[in-house]
Amino acid sequence: DAMVIQNPRYQVTQFGKPVTLSCSQTLNHNVMYWYQQKSSQAPKLLFHYYDKDFNNEADTPDNFQSRRPNTSFCFLDIRSPGLGDAAMYLCATSSLAGGGEQYFGPGTRLTVT
Amino acid sequence: QKEVEQNSGPLSVPEGAIASLNCTYSDRGSQSFFWYRQYSGKSPELIMFIYSNGDKEDGRFTAQLNKASQYVSLLIRDSQPSDSATYLCAVDTGRRALTFGSGTRLQVQP
């Protein structure tokens, strides 16, 4: 089945220690997104790629970076995690041929100690 | 003013009843509207999308859109305990990026 895969599902890192979250997709979608979701809050868009074109949200902290080396993979790098970065990180994909609907991976739960 | 607003709930309905979930949005240029279901600790799952004014039905789910009133709703008929979840409304203002509401928590009582 075509799907969006995120690894790892759970990540524990130490305060200030860099961490990378990964996302892959077999849907062959042009657009990939990274969201941050904290408990009882809306998913917050961090950035997204149209193919290789990177789009950063204005309020995304510089501490968050992303890479998309090819159509299938996208990475979220948190350079110096703080306690406030503990959250669920969601990857989603969308096809430009569609109507804007996005399909989410299972998410990575990040804990910062 | 939040861009997408939803009542946080919980909305409690008995099994078999109709659950009505509402969402308002602030950007009149919004073009596409989506409903996602999110179980606790899981990722959002797409249920419905709607682009045009009126109703769109898919099984037990009906999405309703009124662009003049900037209002979108989701009706769930014959509610089941397995429908208990948080329902997220999302709006695309035309740049292929969704703005989500904080969600309404639905509880279906057996």
PDB file of C-alpha atoms in Angstrom:
ATOM      1  CA  ASP A   1       0.000   0.000   0.000  1.00  0.00           C
ATOM      2  CA  ALA A   2       1.156   3.514  -0.771  1.00  0.00           C
ATOM      3  CA  MET A   3       1.967   5.303   2.421  1.00  0.00           C
ATOM      4  CA  VAL A   4       3.845   7.906   4.428  1.00  0.00           C
ATOM      5  CA  ILE A   5       6.406   6.477   6.828  1.00  0.00           C
ATOM      6  CA  GLN A   6       8.084   8.237   9.715  1.00  0.00           C
ATOM      7  CA  ASN A   7      11.086   7.078  11.694  1.00  0.00           C
ATOM      8  CA  PRO A   8      11.588   6.753  14.514  1.00  0.00           C
ATOM      9  CA  ARG A   9       8.115   6.666  16.060  1.00  0.00           C
ATOM     10  CA  TYR A  10       9.508   7.747  19.421  1.00  0.00           C
ATOM     11  CA  GLN A  11      12.653   9.765  19.942  1.00  0.00           C
ATOM     12  CA  VAL A  12      14.242  10.833  23.194  1.00  0.00           C
ATOM     13  CA  THR A  13      17.007  13.403  23.053  1.00  0.00           C
ATOM     14  CA  GLN A  14      18.860  15.515  25.547  1.00  0.00           C
ATOM     15  CA  PHE A  15      18.544  19.250  25.866  1.00  0.00           C
ATOM     16  CA  GLY A  16      20.770  20.832  23.211  1.00  0.00           C
ATOM     17  CA  LYS A  17      21.650  17.557  21.447  1.00  0.00           C
ATOM     18  CA  PRO A  18      20.875  17.662  17.697  1.00  0.00           C
ATOM     19  CA  VAL A  19      18.247  15.272  16.437  1.00  0.00           C
ATOM     20  CA  THR A  20      17.000  14.275  12.979  1.00  0.00           C
ATOM     21  CA  LEU A  21      13.569  12.930  12.168  1.00  0.00           C
ATOM     22  CA  SER A  22      12.885  11.257   8.859  1.00  0.00           C
ATOM     23  CA  CYS A  23       9.919  10.865   6.560  1.00  0.00           C
ATOM     24  CA  SER A  24       9.527   8.805   3.422  1.00  0.00           C
ATOM     25  CA  GLN A  25       6.628   8.329   1.046  1.00  0.00           C
ATOM     26  CA  THR A  26       5.637   5.881  -1.650  1.00  0.00           C
ATOM     27  CA  LEU A  27       2.794   8.068  -2.958  1.00  0.00           C
ATOM     28  CA  ASN A  28       5.102   9.956  -5.347  1.00  0.00           C
ATOM     29  CA  HIS A  29       3.580  13.230  -4.174  1.00  0.00           C
ATOM     30  CA  ASN A  30       5.204  16.519  -5.143  1.00  0.00           C
ATOM     31  CA  VAL A  31       4.623  18.297  -1.862  1.00  0.00           C
ATOM     32  CA  MET A  32       5.907  17.310   1.580  1.00  0.00           C
ATOM     33  CA  TYR A  33       5.143  19.065   4.848  1.00  0.00           C
ATOM     34  CA  TRP A  34       6.411  19.099   8.412  1.00  0.00           C
ATOM     35  CA  TYR A  35       4.069  19.990  11.254  1.00  0.00           C
ATOM     36  CA  GLN A  36       4.584  20.321  14.985  1.00  0.00           C
ATOM     37  CA  GLN A  37       1.672  19.372  17.231  1.00  0.00           C
ATOM     38  CA  LYS A  38       1.580  19.859  20.972  1.00  0.00           C
ATOM     39  CA  SER A  39      -1.033  18.363  23.249  1.00  0.00           C
ATOM     40  CA  SER A  40      -4.583  19.625  22.563  1.00  0.00           C
ATOM     41  CA  GLN A  41      -3.316  22.076  19.963  1.00  0.00           C
ATOM     42  CA  ALA A  42      -3.677  22.371  16.222  1.00  0.00           C
ATOM     43  CA  PRO A  43      -0.907  21.013  14.019  1.00  0.00           C
ATOM     44  CA  LYS A  44       1.401  23.929  13.261  1.00  0.00           C
ATOM     45  CA  LEU A  45       3.044  24.040   9.847  1.00  0.00           C
ATOM     46  CA  LEU A  46       6.824  24.445  10.081  1.00  0.00           C
ATOM     47  CA  PHE A  47       7.747  24.267   6.382  1.00  0.00           C
ATOM     48  CA  HIS A  48       6.935  22.537   3.149  1.00  0.00           C
ATOM     49  CA  TYR A  49       8.535  21.610  -0.169  1.00  0.00           C
ATOM     50  CA  TYR A  50       7.046  21.865  -3.639  1.00  0.00           C
ATOM     51  CA  ASP A  51       9.386  19.339  -5.216  1.00  0.00           C
ATOM     52  CA  LYS A  52      12.744  20.882  -4.246  1.00  0.00           C
ATOM     53  CA  ASP A  53      11.405  24.395  -3.612  1.00  0.00           C
ATOM     54  CA  PHE A  54      11.593  25.069   0.116  1.00  0.00           C
ATOM     55  CA  ASN A  55       8.919  27.175   1.844  1.00  0.00           C
ATOM     56  CA  ASN A  56       9.560  28.248   5.407  1.00  0.00           C
ATOM     57  CA  GLU A  57       6.775  29.584   7.625  1.00  0.00           C
ATOM     58  CA  ALA A  58       7.602  33.049   8.972  1.00  0.00           C
ATOM     59  CA  ASP A  59       7.370  31.992  12.616  1.00  0.00           C
ATOM     60  CA  THR A  60       9.357  28.756  12.349  1.00  0.00           C
ATOM     61  CA  PRO A  61      12.390  29.069  14.645  1.00  0.00           C
ATOM     62  CA  ASP A  62      15.847  28.953  13.065  1.00  0.00           C
ATOM     63  CA  ASN A  63      16.516  25.950  15.279  1.00  0.00           C
ATOM     64  CA  PHE A  64      14.444  23.897  12.838  1.00  0.00           C
ATOM     65  CA  GLN A  65      15.881  22.959   9.457  1.00  0.00           C
ATOM     66  CA  SER A  66      14.789  20.611   6.724  1.00  0.00           C
ATOM     67  CA  ARG A  67      16.248  18.698   3.809  1.00  0.00           C
ATOM     68  CA  ARG A  68      14.599  16.933   0.905  1.00  0.00           C
ATOM     69  CA  PRO A  69      17.276  15.012  -1.008  1.00  0.00           C
ATOM     70  CA  ASN A  70      14.795  13.392  -3.396  1.00  0.00           C
ATOM     71  CA  THR A  71      11.059  13.021  -4.029  1.00  0.00           C
ATOM     72  CA  SER A  72      10.646  10.203  -1.533  1.00  0.00           C
ATOM     73  CA  PHE A  73      12.508  11.476   1.518  1.00  0.00           C
ATOM     74  CA  CYS A  74      12.362  14.520   3.764  1.00  0.00           C
ATOM     75  CA  PHE A  75      14.207  15.197   7.015  1.00  0.00           C
ATOM     76  CA  LEU A  76      13.586  17.498   9.935  1.00  0.00           C
ATOM     77  CA  ASP A  77      16.683  18.607  11.840  1.00  0.00           C
ATOM     78  CA  ILE A  78      16.406  20.230  15.249  1.00  0.00           C
ATOM     79  CA  ARG A  79      19.799  21.733  15.885  1.00  0.00           C
ATOM     80  CA  SER A  80      19.561  22.432  19.623  1.00  0.00           C
ATOM     81  CA  PRO A  81      16.368  21.000  21.086  1.00  0.00           C
ATOM     82  CA  GLY A  82      14.848  22.785  24.022  1.00  0.00           C
ATOM     83  CA  LEU A  83      12.246  21.521  26.461  1.00  0.00           C
ATOM     84  CA  GLY A  84       9.636  23.489  24.519  1.00  0.00           C
ATOM     85  CA  ASP A  85      10.337  21.451  21.401  1.00  0.00           C
ATOM     86  CA  ALA A  86       8.870  18.311  22.918  1.00  0.00           C
ATOM     87  CA  ALA A  87       5.914  17.501  20.675  1.00  0.00           C
ATOM     88  CA  MET A  88       4.544  15.197  18.017  1.00  0.00           C
ATOM     89  CA  TYR A  89       6.161  15.886  14.645  1.00  0.00           C
ATOM     90  CA  LEU A  90       3.977  15.054  11.699  1.00  0.00           C
ATOM     91  CA  CYS A  91       5.007  14.597   8.095  1.00  0.00           C
ATOM     92  CA  ALA A  92       2.382  14.921   5.379  1.00  0.00           C
ATOM     93  CA  THR A  93       2.289  14.732   1.601  1.00  0.00           C
ATOM     94  CA  SER A  94       0.074  16.145  -1.098  1.00  0.00           C
ATOM     95  CA  SER A  95      -0.163  15.878  -4.857  1.00  0.00           C
ATOM     96  CA  LEU A  96      -0.311  19.024  -6.956  1.00  0.00           C
ATOM     97  CA  ALA A  97      -2.714  17.104  -9.175  1.00  0.00           C
ATOM     98  CA  GLY A  98      -5.135  16.766  -6.281  1.00  0.00           C
ATOM     99  CA  GLY A  99      -7.355  19.236  -4.502  1.00  0.00           C
ATOM    100  CA  GLY A 100      -5.003  20.052  -1.649  1.00  0.00           C
ATOM    101  CA  GLU A 101      -5.773  17.094   0.574  1.00  0.00           C
ATOM    102  CA  GLN A 102      -2.823  16.022   2.689  1.00  0.00           C
ATOM    103  CA  TYR A 103      -1.975  12.552   3.928  1.00  0.00           C
ATOM    104  CA  PHE A 104      -0.159  12.160   7.201  1.00  0.00           C
ATOM    105  CA  GLY A 105       2.414   9.712   8.433  1.00  0.00           C
ATOM    106  CA  PRO A 106       2.071   8.200  11.914  1.00  0.00           C
ATOM    107  CA  GLY A 107       4.196  10.913  13.519  1.00  0.00           C
ATOM    108  CA  THR A 108       7.304  10.956  15.707  1.00  0.00           C
ATOM    109  CA  ARG A 109       6.852  11.699  19.395  1.00  0.00           C
ATOM    110  CA  LEU A 110       9.879  13.709  20.553  1.00  0.00           C
ATOM    111  CA  THR A 111      10.822  13.882  24.216  1.00  0.00           C
ATOM    112  CA  VAL A 112      13.539  16.274  25.402  1.00  0.00           C
ATOM    113  CA  THR A 113      15.201  15.502  28.729  1.00  0.00           C
TER     114      THR A 113
ATOM    115  CA  GLN B   1      -8.679  36.397  15.778  1.00  0.00           C
ATOM    116  CA  LYS B   2      -7.811  32.790  15.074  1.00  0.00           C
ATOM    117  CA  GLU B   3      -7.903  31.867  11.405  1.00  0.00           C
ATOM    118  CA  VAL B   4      -9.823  28.636  11.945  1.00  0.00           C
ATOM    119  CA  GLU B   5     -12.029  28.311  14.990  1.00  0.00           C
ATOM    120  CA  GLN B   6     -13.666  25.262  16.487  1.00  0.00           C
ATOM    121  CA  ASN B   7     -15.405  24.627  19.773  1.00  0.00           C
ATOM    122  CA  SER B   8     -13.007  22.450  21.770  1.00  0.00           C
ATOM    123  CA  GLY B   9     -15.813  20.405  23.324  1.00  0.00           C
ATOM    124  CA  PRO B  10     -16.182  17.788  24.452  1.00  0.00           C
ATOM    125  CA  LEU B  11     -19.302  17.204  22.405  1.00  0.00           C
ATOM    126  CA  SER B  12     -21.097  14.260  23.911  1.00  0.00           C
ATOM    127  CA  VAL B  13     -23.762  12.375  21.939  1.00  0.00           C
ATOM    128  CA  PRO B  14     -25.470   9.028  22.540  1.00  0.00           C
ATOM    129  CA  GLU B  15     -24.739   6.099  20.268  1.00  0.00           C
ATOM    130  CA  GLY B  16     -26.890   6.242  17.135  1.00  0.00           C
ATOM    131  CA  ALA B  17     -27.421  10.001  17.276  1.00  0.00           C
ATOM    132  CA  ILE B  18     -26.225  12.646  14.817  1.00  0.00           C
ATOM    133  CA  ALA B  19     -23.082  14.511  15.822  1.00  0.00           C
ATOM    134  CA  SER B  20     -22.717  18.021  14.420  1.00  0.00           C
ATOM    135  CA  LEU B  21     -19.274  19.600  14.368  1.00  0.00           C
ATOM    136  CA  ASN B  22     -18.770  23.209  13.350  1.00  0.00           C
ATOM    137  CA  CYS B  23     -15.907  25.344  12.107  1.00  0.00           C
ATOM    138  CA  THR B  24     -15.567  28.993  11.098  1.00  0.00           C
ATOM    139  CA  TYR B  25     -12.706  30.561   9.167  1.00  0.00           C
ATOM    140  CA  SER B  26     -11.553  34.117   8.701  1.00  0.00           C
ATOM    141  CA  ASP B  27      -9.978  34.212   5.216  1.00  0.00           C
ATOM    142  CA  ARG B  28     -12.635  34.829   2.548  1.00  0.00           C
ATOM    143  CA  GLY B  29     -10.177  33.669  -0.087  1.00  0.00           C
ATOM    144  CA  SER B  30     -10.159  30.148   1.318  1.00  0.00           C
ATOM    145  CA  GLN B  31     -10.794  27.622  -1.403  1.00  0.00           C
ATOM    146  CA  SER B  32     -10.672  24.126   0.024  1.00  0.00           C
ATOM    147  CA  PHE B  33     -11.894  22.690   3.289  1.00  0.00           C
ATOM    148  CA  PHE B  34     -11.002  19.460   5.010  1.00  0.00           C
ATOM    149  CA  TRP B  35     -12.073  17.405   7.981  1.00  0.00           C
ATOM    150  CA  TYR B  36      -9.591  15.150   9.730  1.00  0.00           C
ATOM    151  CA  ARG B  37     -10.161  12.677  12.543  1.00  0.00           C
ATOM    152  CA  GLN B  38      -7.430  12.262  15.139  1.00  0.00           C
ATOM    153  CA  TYR B  39      -7.448   9.577  17.789  1.00  0.00           C
ATOM    154  CA  SER B  40      -5.458  10.258  20.951  1.00  0.00           C
ATOM    155  CA  GLY B  41      -1.734   9.820  20.316  1.00  0.00           C
ATOM    156  CA  LYS B  42      -2.249   9.174  16.586  1.00  0.00           C
ATOM    157  CA  SER B  43      -1.850  11.272  13.470  1.00  0.00           C
ATOM    158  CA  PRO B  44      -4.716  13.018  11.622  1.00  0.00           C
ATOM    159  CA  GLU B  45      -6.681  10.922   9.152  1.00  0.00           C
ATOM    160  CA  LEU B  46      -8.529  12.573   6.254  1.00  0.00           C
ATOM    161  CA  ILE B  47     -12.301  12.023   6.373  1.00  0.00           C
ATOM    162  CA  MET B  48     -13.829  14.512   3.958  1.00  0.00           C
ATOM    163  CA  PHE B  49     -12.984  17.455   1.748  1.00  0.00           C
ATOM    164  CA  ILE B  50     -15.298  19.992   0.165  1.00  0.00           C
ATOM    165  CA  TYR B  51     -14.702  22.811  -2.293  1.00  0.00           C
ATOM    166  CA  SER B  52     -18.150  24.062  -3.306  1.00  0.00           C
ATOM    167  CA  ASN B  53     -21.054  25.524  -1.363  1.00  0.00           C
ATOM    168  CA  GLY B  54     -23.593  22.967  -0.286  1.00  0.00           C
ATOM    169  CA  ASP B  55     -23.472  19.437   1.036  1.00  0.00           C
ATOM    170  CA  LYS B  56     -21.206  16.529   0.243  1.00  0.00           C
ATOM    171  CA  GLU B  57     -22.045  13.072   1.550  1.00  0.00           C
ATOM    172  CA  ASP B  58     -19.792  10.060   2.030  1.00  0.00           C
ATOM    173  CA  GLY B  59     -21.323   7.176   3.920  1.00  0.00           C
ATOM    174  CA  ARG B  60     -22.288   8.335   7.418  1.00  0.00           C
ATOM    175  CA  PHE B  61     -20.443  11.632   6.964  1.00  0.00           C
ATOM    176  CA  THR B  62     -21.789  14.840   5.431  1.00  0.00           C
ATOM    177  CA  ALA B  63     -19.708  17.977   5.003  1.00  0.00           C
ATOM    178  CA  GLN B  64     -21.526  21.287   4.603  1.00  0.00           C
ATOM    179  CA  LEU B  65     -19.977  24.498   3.289  1.00  0.00           C
ATOM    180  CA  ASN B  66     -21.334  28.041   3.343  1.00  0.00           C
ATOM    181  CA  LYS B  67     -18.713  30.418   1.977  1.00  0.00           C
ATOM    182  CA  ALA B  68     -20.881  33.517   2.478  1.00  0.00           C
ATOM    183  CA  SER B  69     -21.034  32.773   6.199  1.00  0.00           C
ATOM    184  CA  GLN B  70     -17.470  31.379   6.265  1.00  0.00           C
ATOM    185  CA  TYR B  71     -18.734  28.271   7.907  1.00  0.00           C
ATOM    186  CA  VAL B  72     -18.086  24.581   7.382  1.00  0.00           C
ATOM    187  CA  SER B  73     -19.591  21.702   9.306  1.00  0.00           C
ATOM    188  CA  LEU B  74     -19.378  17.935   9.570  1.00  0.00           C
ATOM    189  CA  LEU B  75     -22.355  15.743  10.384  1.00  0.00           C
ATOM    190  CA  ILE B  76     -21.859  12.176  11.548  1.00  0.00           C
ATOM    191  CA  ARG B  77     -24.989  10.061  11.341  1.00  0.00           C
ATOM    192  CA  ASP B  78     -25.571   6.947  13.448  1.00  0.00           C
ATOM    193  CA  SER B  79     -22.635   7.859  15.690  1.00  0.00           C
ATOM    194  CA  GLN B  80     -20.643   4.933  17.049  1.00  0.00           C
ATOM    195  CA  PRO B  81     -18.309   4.737  20.064  1.00  0.00           C
ATOM    196  CA  SER B  82     -15.477   4.220  17.568  1.00  0.00           C
ATOM    197  CA  ASP B  83     -16.194   7.759  16.272  1.00  0.00           C
ATOM    198  CA  SER B  84     -14.965   9.154  19.592  1.00  0.00           C
ATOM    199  CA  ALA B  85     -11.955  11.257  18.623  1.00  0.00           C
ATOM    200  CA  THR B  86     -10.866  14.821  17.994  1.00  0.00           C
ATOM    201  CA  TYR B  87     -12.087  16.266  14.687  1.00  0.00           C
ATOM    202  CA  LEU B  88      -9.855  18.849  13.059  1.00  0.00           C
ATOM    203  CA  CYS B  89     -11.104  21.359  10.535  1.00  0.00           C
ATOM    204  CA  ALA B  90      -8.486  22.546   8.040  1.00  0.00           C
ATOM    205  CA  VAL B  91      -8.588  25.292   5.443  1.00  0.00           C
ATOM    206  CA  ASP B  92      -6.439  25.897   2.367  1.00  0.00           C
ATOM    207  CA  THR B  93      -6.268  29.589   1.480  1.00  0.00           C
ATOM    208  CA  GLY B  94      -4.829  28.787  -1.943  1.00  0.00           C
ATOM    209  CA  ARG B  95      -1.141  28.293  -1.282  1.00  0.00           C
ATOM    210  CA  ARG B  96      -1.313  24.525  -0.806  1.00  0.00           C
ATOM    211  CA  ALA B  97      -0.764  24.862   2.924  1.00  0.00           C
ATOM    212  CA  LEU B  98      -3.430  23.985   5.458  1.00  0.00           C
ATOM    213  CA  THR B  99      -4.357  25.996   8.514  1.00  0.00           C
ATOM    214  CA  PHE B 100      -5.871  23.787  11.179  1.00  0.00           C
ATOM    215  CA  GLY B 101      -8.316  24.499  13.942  1.00  0.00           C
ATOM    216  CA  SER B 102      -7.577  23.167  17.407  1.00  0.00           C
ATOM    217  CA  GLY B 103     -10.222  20.484  17.018  1.00  0.00           C
ATOM    218  CA  THR B 104     -13.452  19.414  18.661  1.00  0.00           C
ATOM    219  CA  ARG B 105     -13.359  16.385  20.914  1.00  0.00           C
ATOM    220  CA  LEU B 106     -16.319  14.092  20.272  1.00  0.00           C
ATOM    221  CA  GLN B 107     -17.475  11.521  22.793  1.00  0.00           C
ATOM    222  CA  VAL B 108     -20.066   8.950  21.716  1.00  0.00           C
ATOM    223  CA  GLN B 109     -21.697   7.362  24.714  1.00  0.00           C
ATOM    224  CA  PRO B 110     -22.680   3.646  24.351  1.00  0.00           C
TER     225      PRO B 110
END
